[in-house]
Amino acid sequence: MDFAKMLHKFTVVPSLSEELAPLQRVAYNLWWSWEPDGINLFRRLDADLWKSTRHNPVEMLGILQQTTLESLKSDEGFMAHLKLVDEKLTDYLQASTWFDKNANCSSKMRVAYFSMEYGLHESLPIYSGGLGILAGDHLKSASDLGLPLVGVGLLYRQGYFRQYLNNEGWQQEYYPENDFYNLPLTLERDVAGLPLSFELEFGPRKFNVHIWRVQVGRVPLYLLDTNLEENSPEDRLITAQLYFGDKEMRMIQEILLGIGGIRALRLLGIIPNVCHMNEGHAAFLALERIRLLMDKRGITFSEARDIVRAGNIFTTHTPVEAGIDHFAPELLDTFFSRYCKTLGLTRDEFIGLGRQNPRNQQESFCMAVLALKLAGHINGVSQLHGEVSRRMWRNAWPELPLEQLPLNSVTNGVHTRTWMSNHMASLLIRYLGNRWLDDPTDHNVWRRIAKIPDAELWRTQQSCREKLVDFARQRLKAQLMKTGATTKEIATAEEVLDPEVLTIGFARRFATYKRGTLLLRDLDRLSRIVNNPEMPVQFIFAGKAHPQDQEGKELIRQIVQASHQERFRHRIVFIEDYDMEVARHLVQGVDVWLNTPLRPMEASGTSGMKVAFNGGLNMSILDGWWCEGYQGNNGWAIGKGEVYEDLDYQNQVEGRALYDLLEKEVVPHFYDQGSDGVPRSWVATMKASLQSLCPVFSTDRMVQEYAVSSYLPAYGQWKRLVDEDLALALDLSRWKERMFKAWPQVRIELAMAEVSDSIAVGSVVPVSARVTLGDIPADEVSVEGYFGVLDPTGNIEGGETVALRMTAELGQGRYEFGGSFECRFCGRHGFMLRIIPRHKILGNIYEPGYLIWG
């Protein structure tokens, strides 16, 4: 007998009376996770249960007995607390926002933000690392700022793995199942109350998808789920795990995210006009937007592409090609042969969209290249990463000089209220008022940090360190009990670490380039540092390696083995199962955050920013965000940003620099305490760090920057192209066709700069050019001079352009142009000429292959 067919399913939910109904409302909006009063409300229900459910209020309400819930009604203190939190949530959702005040003209802008993972809270484990945490913080700040934005992602049945260590220190993984009905998730339903569902069919795969919603303050996050009974067992696995499986599984997940995501939003009645691709995983969304536009308006691929590209933003997070998804053309044949026809493209044209050089048959299909080609705004995640990305992708724009590639940077940030400790927040409210909460980007507010008495700031730091030491001891004890340690070993866990000692934290994904063991290069020297009787030091490590990354696991093993040595037993601790809860304790309690990536492999990094908001100090290699954050008086730089050919030599140099820095600067600085026990110069460094880093490295600043530099301009450009029944878009397409057909006639006959071999700085140099344009009118091109200082290889470095104007028409499509440029710097200079197509309304239009240098 098939019992599955006989099984009737239903969901049991807590039965809350009218007075307690607000509990459910608050539990289902993750706003509570960055509102201290909200967190305390749920902790107050049952502190032990709060801990054992990983701080999941929905699960808690499901477990609590009906009698317990009913008895709350007579608890006046609790009911007053509930009323306060409920009113706070209502006020938050109705308050006027930054976006209301700054962008009222763009009320019809609708942004959809797509990411493969979201780190919103430890109770919703659908994230693995930095990319997900950043996406979660992005949504929280978009909510705080009132942006008209929705998130799109996948709902994984097994979130990222949980980690435990065996006796040898080897990482072991286990994958707990997410129970969607006990998470802050709502299944989207139609008017008849049935789950909203749509079908995706690609190549041999055909499956149904459900849509769940997580409410993040004002922002809804829609998560797609294929674990449905009507789907085949292999299709149910599509949303089983984050980043698992072979290339085919990865491609199907990315089809689901990009193409399925756009279809899910349409089903919900949401038509975004701006789409933000957080990493290349979501790039297929651009193709689906193009297909829908072609369908609706009866236009060609190239016409639709110009419109869609204008409304797409792409953020790249990786500084190495290996970190980006590449697919073999055969895999695209399997899944996209029919789809490619609906776009009106040949196989080669379609695959060419994912190649830097479309004609290179050896090149695989790259998701980042697809995103680069179909986005109007592109950015890296720190200034250094912007430079690295321009070098990495320069072949996508072969005729443009490096500094003019359309790839900028928006440096990452962190969501202040999620990561700042209550101790620090209440101290700031006492001395800074609420302004730093309302406008965290205002430098003037943060300058008032100077007014906080040194002793009070120091006491706050001490109480956070004590809390961290207590947490680390509890976690270590639990770890030992699980591995069957002796009573004596468990008792020792009560004594590890010391709440009075300088505490340094190192926690991150254990990828080899992050060099988690740089600190262990000379264990004897390290032992002298940590066991110095006058000035002891202790280290807390945490982090996970990818399940397939044996080298990363070996790094963890080495740290754990070192921590077991008698000389380090009380001074080095590894906390297992790194997640958002462990991260919060660490960033709120350490004195110093250690970061040792191999430059320039850290695109940005954000954990050090979280430490800064809590008064901790950064000690890092000059990579990622720290290149912008470090100012000499607000933390420490390991080395000066040098990069050596020999990796072993680099590790040796930077390992030594790290020990020197600890022995000569960091440790003495911390222990230089006055008679009252306050280290004045250390506190001055804390204040400099808070003042310089807090207004800059928050996601409020970051999301404002995205809004001003990408979302609003993208919306404006999209709107210009679609207004008046696509008039401008169709004109642009016809103009391009005519222009590109006539382009082979364009030539630079002569370029002259009236200059002797040596001239004085500040001189103005006249330049002239004679060009042939054939059938192209002179006002439909830009003739530009490109000049600047030459580098040692004879190329212009960081050049400037100056537009030349037409001075004479010579007949038969020939013209003279003239202008001048000013030499503002000394040194060897060079000058070149170029011609680029120029649209009368939209200005210069660059497409690879249509820019001529002379």
mmCIF file of N, CA, C and O in Angstrom, residues 273-277 283 285-286 289-290 304-315 368-380 397 400 404-410 706 708-718 721 732 736 842 844-847:
data_model
loop_
_atom_site.group_PDB
_atom_site.id
_atom_site.type_symbol
_atom_site.label_atom_id
_atom_site.label_comp_id
_atom_site.label_asym_id
_atom_site.label_seq_id
_atom_site.Cartn_x
_atom_site.Cartn_y
_atom_site.Cartn_z
ATOM 1 N N ASN A 273 12.343 47.583 -12.396
ATOM 2 C CA ASN A 273 12.966 48.269 -13.544
ATOM 3 C C ASN A 273 14.474 48.393 -13.344
ATOM 4 O O ASN A 273 15.195 48.769 -14.248
ATOM 5 N N VAL A 274 14.949 48.080 -12.131
ATOM 6 C CA VAL A 274 16.391 48.025 -11.868
ATOM 7 C C VAL A 274 16.681 46.685 -11.192
ATOM 8 O O VAL A 274 16.008 46.333 -10.222
ATOM 9 N N CYS A 275 17.650 45.935 -11.714
ATOM 10 C CA CYS A 275 18.028 44.659 -11.098
ATOM 11 C C CYS A 275 19.500 44.688 -10.719
ATOM 12 O O CYS A 275 20.343 45.052 -11.535
ATOM 13 N N HIS A 276 19.782 44.302 -9.477
ATOM 14 C CA HIS A 276 21.159 44.312 -8.961
ATOM 15 C C HIS A 276 21.622 42.867 -8.805
ATOM 16 O O HIS A 276 21.059 42.102 -8.026
ATOM 17 N N MET A 277 22.652 42.487 -9.566
ATOM 18 C CA MET A 277 23.212 41.128 -9.504
ATOM 19 C C MET A 277 24.360 41.133 -8.513
ATOM 20 O O MET A 277 25.416 41.719 -8.786
ATOM 21 N N ALA A 283 23.397 36.245 -13.249
ATOM 22 C CA ALA A 283 23.462 36.936 -14.549
ATOM 23 C C ALA A 283 22.380 36.507 -15.553
ATOM 24 O O ALA A 283 22.017 37.267 -16.441
ATOM 25 N N LEU A 285 19.403 36.484 -15.202
ATOM 26 C CA LEU A 285 18.219 37.342 -15.105
ATOM 27 C C LEU A 285 18.179 38.353 -16.253
ATOM 28 O O LEU A 285 17.106 38.737 -16.728
ATOM 29 N N ALA A 286 19.371 38.784 -16.715
ATOM 30 C CA ALA A 286 19.428 39.776 -17.800
ATOM 31 C C ALA A 286 18.814 39.203 -19.076
ATOM 32 O O ALA A 286 18.097 39.891 -19.813
ATOM 33 N N ARG A 289 14.985 39.128 -18.716
ATOM 34 C CA ARG A 289 14.405 40.469 -18.869
ATOM 35 C C ARG A 289 14.355 40.858 -20.349
ATOM 36 O O ARG A 289 13.390 41.461 -20.815
ATOM 37 N N ILE A 290 15.425 40.492 -21.084
ATOM 38 C CA ILE A 290 15.458 40.794 -22.525
ATOM 39 C C ILE A 290 14.352 40.015 -23.248
ATOM 40 O O ILE A 290 13.603 40.566 -24.052
ATOM 41 N N ALA A 304 16.132 45.302 -27.280
ATOM 42 C CA ALA A 304 15.776 44.986 -25.890
ATOM 43 C C ALA A 304 17.011 45.031 -24.993
ATOM 44 O O ALA A 304 16.952 45.464 -23.835
ATOM 45 N N ARG A 305 18.160 44.605 -25.536
ATOM 46 C CA ARG A 305 19.381 44.568 -24.723
ATOM 47 C C ARG A 305 19.779 45.960 -24.238
ATOM 48 O O ARG A 305 20.170 46.125 -23.083
ATOM 49 N N ASP A 306 19.675 46.974 -25.103
ATOM 50 C CA ASP A 306 20.056 48.330 -24.699
ATOM 51 C C ASP A 306 19.209 48.811 -23.517
ATOM 52 O O ASP A 306 19.709 49.466 -22.604
ATOM 53 N N ILE A 307 17.913 48.478 -23.545
ATOM 54 C CA ILE A 307 17.009 48.920 -22.475
ATOM 55 C C ILE A 307 17.330 48.186 -21.170
ATOM 56 O O ILE A 307 17.477 48.799 -20.115
ATOM 57 N N VAL A 308 17.435 46.865 -21.281
ATOM 58 C CA VAL A 308 17.661 46.055 -20.074
ATOM 59 C C VAL A 308 19.031 46.370 -19.462
ATOM 60 O O VAL A 308 19.155 46.505 -18.245
ATOM 61 N N ARG A 309 20.036 46.500 -20.316
ATOM 62 C CA ARG A 309 21.387 46.789 -19.804
ATOM 63 C C ARG A 309 21.376 48.082 -18.980
ATOM 64 O O ARG A 309 22.006 48.156 -17.932
ATOM 65 N N ALA A 310 20.623 49.079 -19.453
ATOM 66 C CA ALA A 310 20.572 50.351 -18.728
ATOM 67 C C ALA A 310 20.082 50.157 -17.299
ATOM 68 O O ALA A 310 20.529 50.844 -16.380
ATOM 69 N N GLY A 311 19.178 49.195 -17.085
ATOM 70 C CA GLY A 311 18.596 48.989 -15.762
ATOM 71 C C GLY A 311 19.214 47.846 -14.975
ATOM 72 O O GLY A 311 18.582 47.342 -14.042
ATOM 73 N N ASN A 312 20.428 47.408 -15.334
ATOM 74 C CA ASN A 312 21.084 46.327 -14.576
ATOM 75 C C ASN A 312 22.343 46.833 -13.884
ATOM 76 O O ASN A 312 23.123 47.583 -14.485
ATOM 77 N N ILE A 313 22.550 46.366 -12.652
ATOM 78 C CA ILE A 313 23.777 46.670 -11.900
ATOM 79 C C ILE A 313 24.452 45.342 -11.570
ATOM 80 O O ILE A 313 23.774 44.383 -11.217
ATOM 81 N N PHE A 314 25.777 45.308 -11.699
ATOM 82 C CA PHE A 314 26.517 44.072 -11.394
ATOM 83 C C PHE A 314 27.637 44.382 -10.417
ATOM 84 O O PHE A 314 28.460 45.261 -10.657
ATOM 85 N N THR A 315 27.642 43.670 -9.283
ATOM 86 C CA THR A 315 28.727 43.794 -8.305
ATOM 87 C C THR A 315 29.553 42.520 -8.335
ATOM 88 O O THR A 315 29.023 41.436 -8.101
ATOM 89 N N ALA A 368 30.412 35.871 -15.028
ATOM 90 C CA ALA A 368 30.793 37.259 -14.753
ATOM 91 C C ALA A 368 30.852 38.068 -16.051
ATOM 92 O O ALA A 368 30.451 39.230 -16.086
ATOM 93 N N VAL A 369 31.324 37.442 -17.132
ATOM 94 C CA VAL A 369 31.400 38.154 -18.420
ATOM 95 C C VAL A 369 29.987 38.458 -18.926
ATOM 96 O O VAL A 369 29.705 39.556 -19.415
ATOM 97 N N LEU A 370 29.075 37.493 -18.783
ATOM 98 C CA LEU A 370 27.678 37.720 -19.164
ATOM 99 C C LEU A 370 27.130 38.929 -18.405
ATOM 100 O O LEU A 370 26.492 39.814 -18.992
ATOM 101 N N ALA A 371 27.410 38.992 -17.105
ATOM 102 C CA ALA A 371 26.936 40.112 -16.292
ATOM 103 C C ALA A 371 27.600 41.433 -16.715
ATOM 104 O O ALA A 371 26.936 42.466 -16.802
ATOM 105 N N LEU A 372 28.914 41.382 -17.010
ATOM 106 C CA LEU A 372 29.633 42.592 -17.437
ATOM 107 C C LEU A 372 29.011 43.163 -18.714
ATOM 108 O O LEU A 372 28.870 44.374 -18.879
ATOM 109 N N LYS A 373 28.645 42.255 -19.633
ATOM 110 C CA LYS A 373 28.137 42.704 -20.937
ATOM 111 C C LYS A 373 26.693 43.195 -20.870
ATOM 112 O O LYS A 373 26.248 43.923 -21.750
ATOM 113 N N LEU A 374 25.959 42.763 -19.840
ATOM 114 C CA LEU A 374 24.538 43.094 -19.800
ATOM 115 C C LEU A 374 24.186 43.986 -18.612
ATOM 116 O O LEU A 374 23.040 44.012 -18.159
ATOM 117 N N ALA A 375 25.185 44.719 -18.091
ATOM 118 C CA ALA A 375 24.919 45.642 -16.986
ATOM 119 C C ALA A 375 25.401 47.041 -17.363
ATOM 120 O O ALA A 375 26.464 47.200 -17.954
ATOM 121 N N GLY A 376 24.607 48.035 -17.014
ATOM 122 C CA GLY A 376 24.974 49.429 -17.297
ATOM 123 C C GLY A 376 25.886 50.007 -16.225
ATOM 124 O O GLY A 376 26.585 50.979 -16.455
ATOM 125 N N HIS A 377 25.840 49.426 -15.029
ATOM 126 C CA HIS A 377 26.712 49.873 -13.933
ATOM 127 C C HIS A 377 27.407 48.651 -13.350
ATOM 128 O O HIS A 377 26.750 47.669 -13.015
ATOM 129 N N ILE A 378 28.738 48.743 -13.215
ATOM 130 C CA ILE A 378 29.524 47.600 -12.737
ATOM 131 C C ILE A 378 30.474 48.101 -11.654
ATOM 132 O O ILE A 378 31.071 49.174 -11.812
ATOM 133 N N ASN A 379 30.606 47.329 -10.577
ATOM 134 C CA ASN A 379 31.532 47.783 -9.527
ATOM 135 C C ASN A 379 32.199 46.627 -8.798
ATOM 136 O O ASN A 379 31.647 45.533 -8.692
ATOM 137 N N GLY A 380 33.428 46.917 -8.317
ATOM 138 C CA GLY A 380 34.098 46.044 -7.362
ATOM 139 C C GLY A 380 33.709 46.502 -5.962
ATOM 140 O O GLY A 380 32.927 47.443 -5.806
ATOM 141 N N TRP A 397 36.755 45.097 -22.747
ATOM 142 C CA TRP A 397 36.686 46.416 -23.403
ATOM 143 C C TRP A 397 38.046 46.683 -24.050
ATOM 144 O O TRP A 397 38.802 47.551 -23.599
ATOM 145 N N LEU A 400 39.704 50.325 -24.723
ATOM 146 C CA LEU A 400 39.726 51.402 -23.726
ATOM 147 C C LEU A 400 40.958 51.310 -22.824
ATOM 148 O O LEU A 400 41.370 50.223 -22.448
ATOM 149 N N GLN A 404 39.746 54.037 -17.885
ATOM 150 C CA GLN A 404 38.443 54.433 -18.422
ATOM 151 C C GLN A 404 37.469 53.259 -18.567
ATOM 152 O O GLN A 404 36.381 53.423 -19.107
ATOM 153 N N LEU A 405 37.860 52.086 -18.077
ATOM 154 C CA LEU A 405 36.932 50.960 -18.156
ATOM 155 C C LEU A 405 35.709 51.277 -17.298
ATOM 156 O O LEU A 405 35.841 51.839 -16.205
ATOM 157 N N PRO A 406 34.509 50.903 -17.773
ATOM 158 C CA PRO A 406 33.296 51.256 -17.022
ATOM 159 C C PRO A 406 33.086 50.335 -15.825
ATOM 160 O O PRO A 406 32.068 49.670 -15.689
ATOM 161 N N LEU A 407 34.094 50.273 -14.940
ATOM 162 C CA LEU A 407 34.020 49.400 -13.778
ATOM 163 C C LEU A 407 34.566 50.196 -12.587
ATOM 164 O O LEU A 407 35.757 50.461 -12.501
ATOM 165 N N ASN A 408 33.659 50.607 -11.708
ATOM 166 C CA ASN A 408 34.050 51.450 -10.570
ATOM 167 C C ASN A 408 34.120 50.605 -9.308
ATOM 168 O O ASN A 408 34.183 49.393 -9.377
ATOM 169 N N SER A 409 34.070 51.269 -8.165
ATOM 170 C CA SER A 409 34.011 50.480 -6.928
ATOM 171 C C SER A 409 33.076 51.156 -5.935
ATOM 172 O O SER A 409 32.980 52.385 -5.897
ATOM 173 N N VAL A 410 32.370 50.334 -5.180
ATOM 174 C CA VAL A 410 31.578 50.795 -4.031
ATOM 175 C C VAL A 410 32.067 49.937 -2.872
ATOM 176 O O VAL A 410 31.834 48.732 -2.847
ATOM 177 N N TYR A 706 25.125 53.153 -3.538
ATOM 178 C CA TYR A 706 24.498 52.403 -4.637
ATOM 179 C C TYR A 706 23.292 53.172 -5.187
ATOM 180 O O TYR A 706 23.099 53.259 -6.402
ATOM 181 N N VAL A 708 22.619 56.428 -5.119
ATOM 182 C CA VAL A 708 22.962 57.679 -5.811
ATOM 183 C C VAL A 708 23.779 57.425 -7.078
ATOM 184 O O VAL A 708 23.567 58.061 -8.117
ATOM 185 N N SER A 709 24.729 56.451 -7.007
ATOM 186 C CA SER A 709 25.636 56.292 -8.160
ATOM 187 C C SER A 709 25.156 55.226 -9.142
ATOM 188 O O SER A 709 25.602 55.189 -10.278
ATOM 189 N N SER A 710 24.259 54.316 -8.698
ATOM 190 C CA SER A 710 23.835 53.236 -9.599
ATOM 191 C C SER A 710 22.327 53.140 -9.775
ATOM 192 O O SER A 710 21.817 53.248 -10.879
ATOM 193 N N TYR A 711 21.569 52.956 -8.683
ATOM 194 C CA TYR A 711 20.135 52.682 -8.825
ATOM 195 C C TYR A 711 19.393 53.833 -9.509
ATOM 196 O O TYR A 711 18.656 53.626 -10.474
ATOM 197 N N LEU A 712 19.565 55.056 -8.982
ATOM 198 C CA LEU A 712 18.814 56.190 -9.553
ATOM 199 C C LEU A 712 19.248 56.507 -10.988
ATOM 200 O O LEU A 712 18.400 56.667 -11.865
ATOM 201 N N PRO A 713 20.577 56.563 -11.286
ATOM 202 C CA PRO A 713 20.965 56.779 -12.684
ATOM 203 C C PRO A 713 20.487 55.642 -13.604
ATOM 204 O O PRO A 713 20.073 55.889 -14.735
ATOM 205 N N ALA A 714 20.537 54.395 -13.116
ATOM 206 C CA ALA A 714 20.087 53.262 -13.943
ATOM 207 C C ALA A 714 18.600 53.392 -14.232
ATOM 208 O O ALA A 714 18.145 53.201 -15.365
ATOM 209 N N TYR A 715 17.842 53.754 -13.204
ATOM 210 C CA TYR A 715 16.395 53.941 -13.396
ATOM 211 C C TYR A 715 16.137 55.073 -14.387
ATOM 212 O O TYR A 715 15.305 54.956 -15.290
ATOM 213 N N GLY A 716 16.894 56.175 -14.231
ATOM 214 C CA GLY A 716 16.721 57.329 -15.127
ATOM 215 C C GLY A 716 16.999 56.954 -16.584
ATOM 216 O O GLY A 716 16.236 57.306 -17.492
ATOM 217 N N GLN A 717 18.093 56.225 -16.800
ATOM 218 C CA GLN A 717 18.476 55.819 -18.160
ATOM 219 C C GLN A 717 17.444 54.842 -18.734
ATOM 220 O O GLN A 717 17.047 54.947 -19.900
ATOM 221 N N TRP A 718 17.008 53.887 -17.916
ATOM 222 C CA TRP A 718 15.978 52.924 -18.349
ATOM 223 C C TRP A 718 14.708 53.667 -18.758
ATOM 224 O O TRP A 718 14.116 53.384 -19.789
ATOM 225 N N LEU A 721 14.814 55.431 -22.071
ATOM 226 C CA LEU A 721 14.760 54.515 -23.215
ATOM 227 C C LEU A 721 13.349 53.957 -23.453
ATOM 228 O O LEU A 721 12.987 53.659 -24.581
ATOM 229 N N LEU A 732 17.998 54.611 -30.929
ATOM 230 C CA LEU A 732 19.372 54.200 -30.617
ATOM 231 C C LEU A 732 19.751 52.954 -31.419
ATOM 232 O O LEU A 732 20.846 52.874 -31.996
ATOM 233 N N LYS A 736 22.665 52.801 -34.145
ATOM 234 C CA LYS A 736 23.815 51.890 -34.029
ATOM 235 C C LYS A 736 24.000 51.090 -35.301
ATOM 236 O O LYS A 736 25.122 50.909 -35.782
ATOM 237 N N LEU A 842 22.276 60.626 -26.244
ATOM 238 C CA LEU A 842 22.910 59.818 -25.192
ATOM 239 C C LEU A 842 24.423 60.011 -25.091
ATOM 240 O O LEU A 842 25.067 59.439 -24.219
ATOM 241 N N ASN A 844 28.523 59.787 -25.992
ATOM 242 C CA ASN A 844 29.441 58.751 -26.486
ATOM 243 C C ASN A 844 28.890 57.354 -26.207
ATOM 244 O O ASN A 844 28.444 57.064 -25.109
ATOM 245 N N ILE A 845 28.935 56.504 -27.227
ATOM 246 C CA ILE A 845 28.476 55.117 -27.074
ATOM 247 C C ILE A 845 29.653 54.210 -27.435
ATOM 248 O O ILE A 845 30.079 54.164 -28.595
ATOM 249 N N TYR A 846 30.193 53.513 -26.412
ATOM 250 C CA TYR A 846 31.297 52.610 -26.703
ATOM 251 C C TYR A 846 30.790 51.175 -26.794
ATOM 252 O O TYR A 846 30.068 50.698 -25.930
ATOM 253 N N GLU A 847 31.157 50.498 -27.884
ATOM 254 C CA GLU A 847 30.936 49.056 -28.002
ATOM 255 C C GLU A 847 32.248 48.475 -28.526
ATOM 256 O O GLU A 847 32.886 49.077 -29.405
#
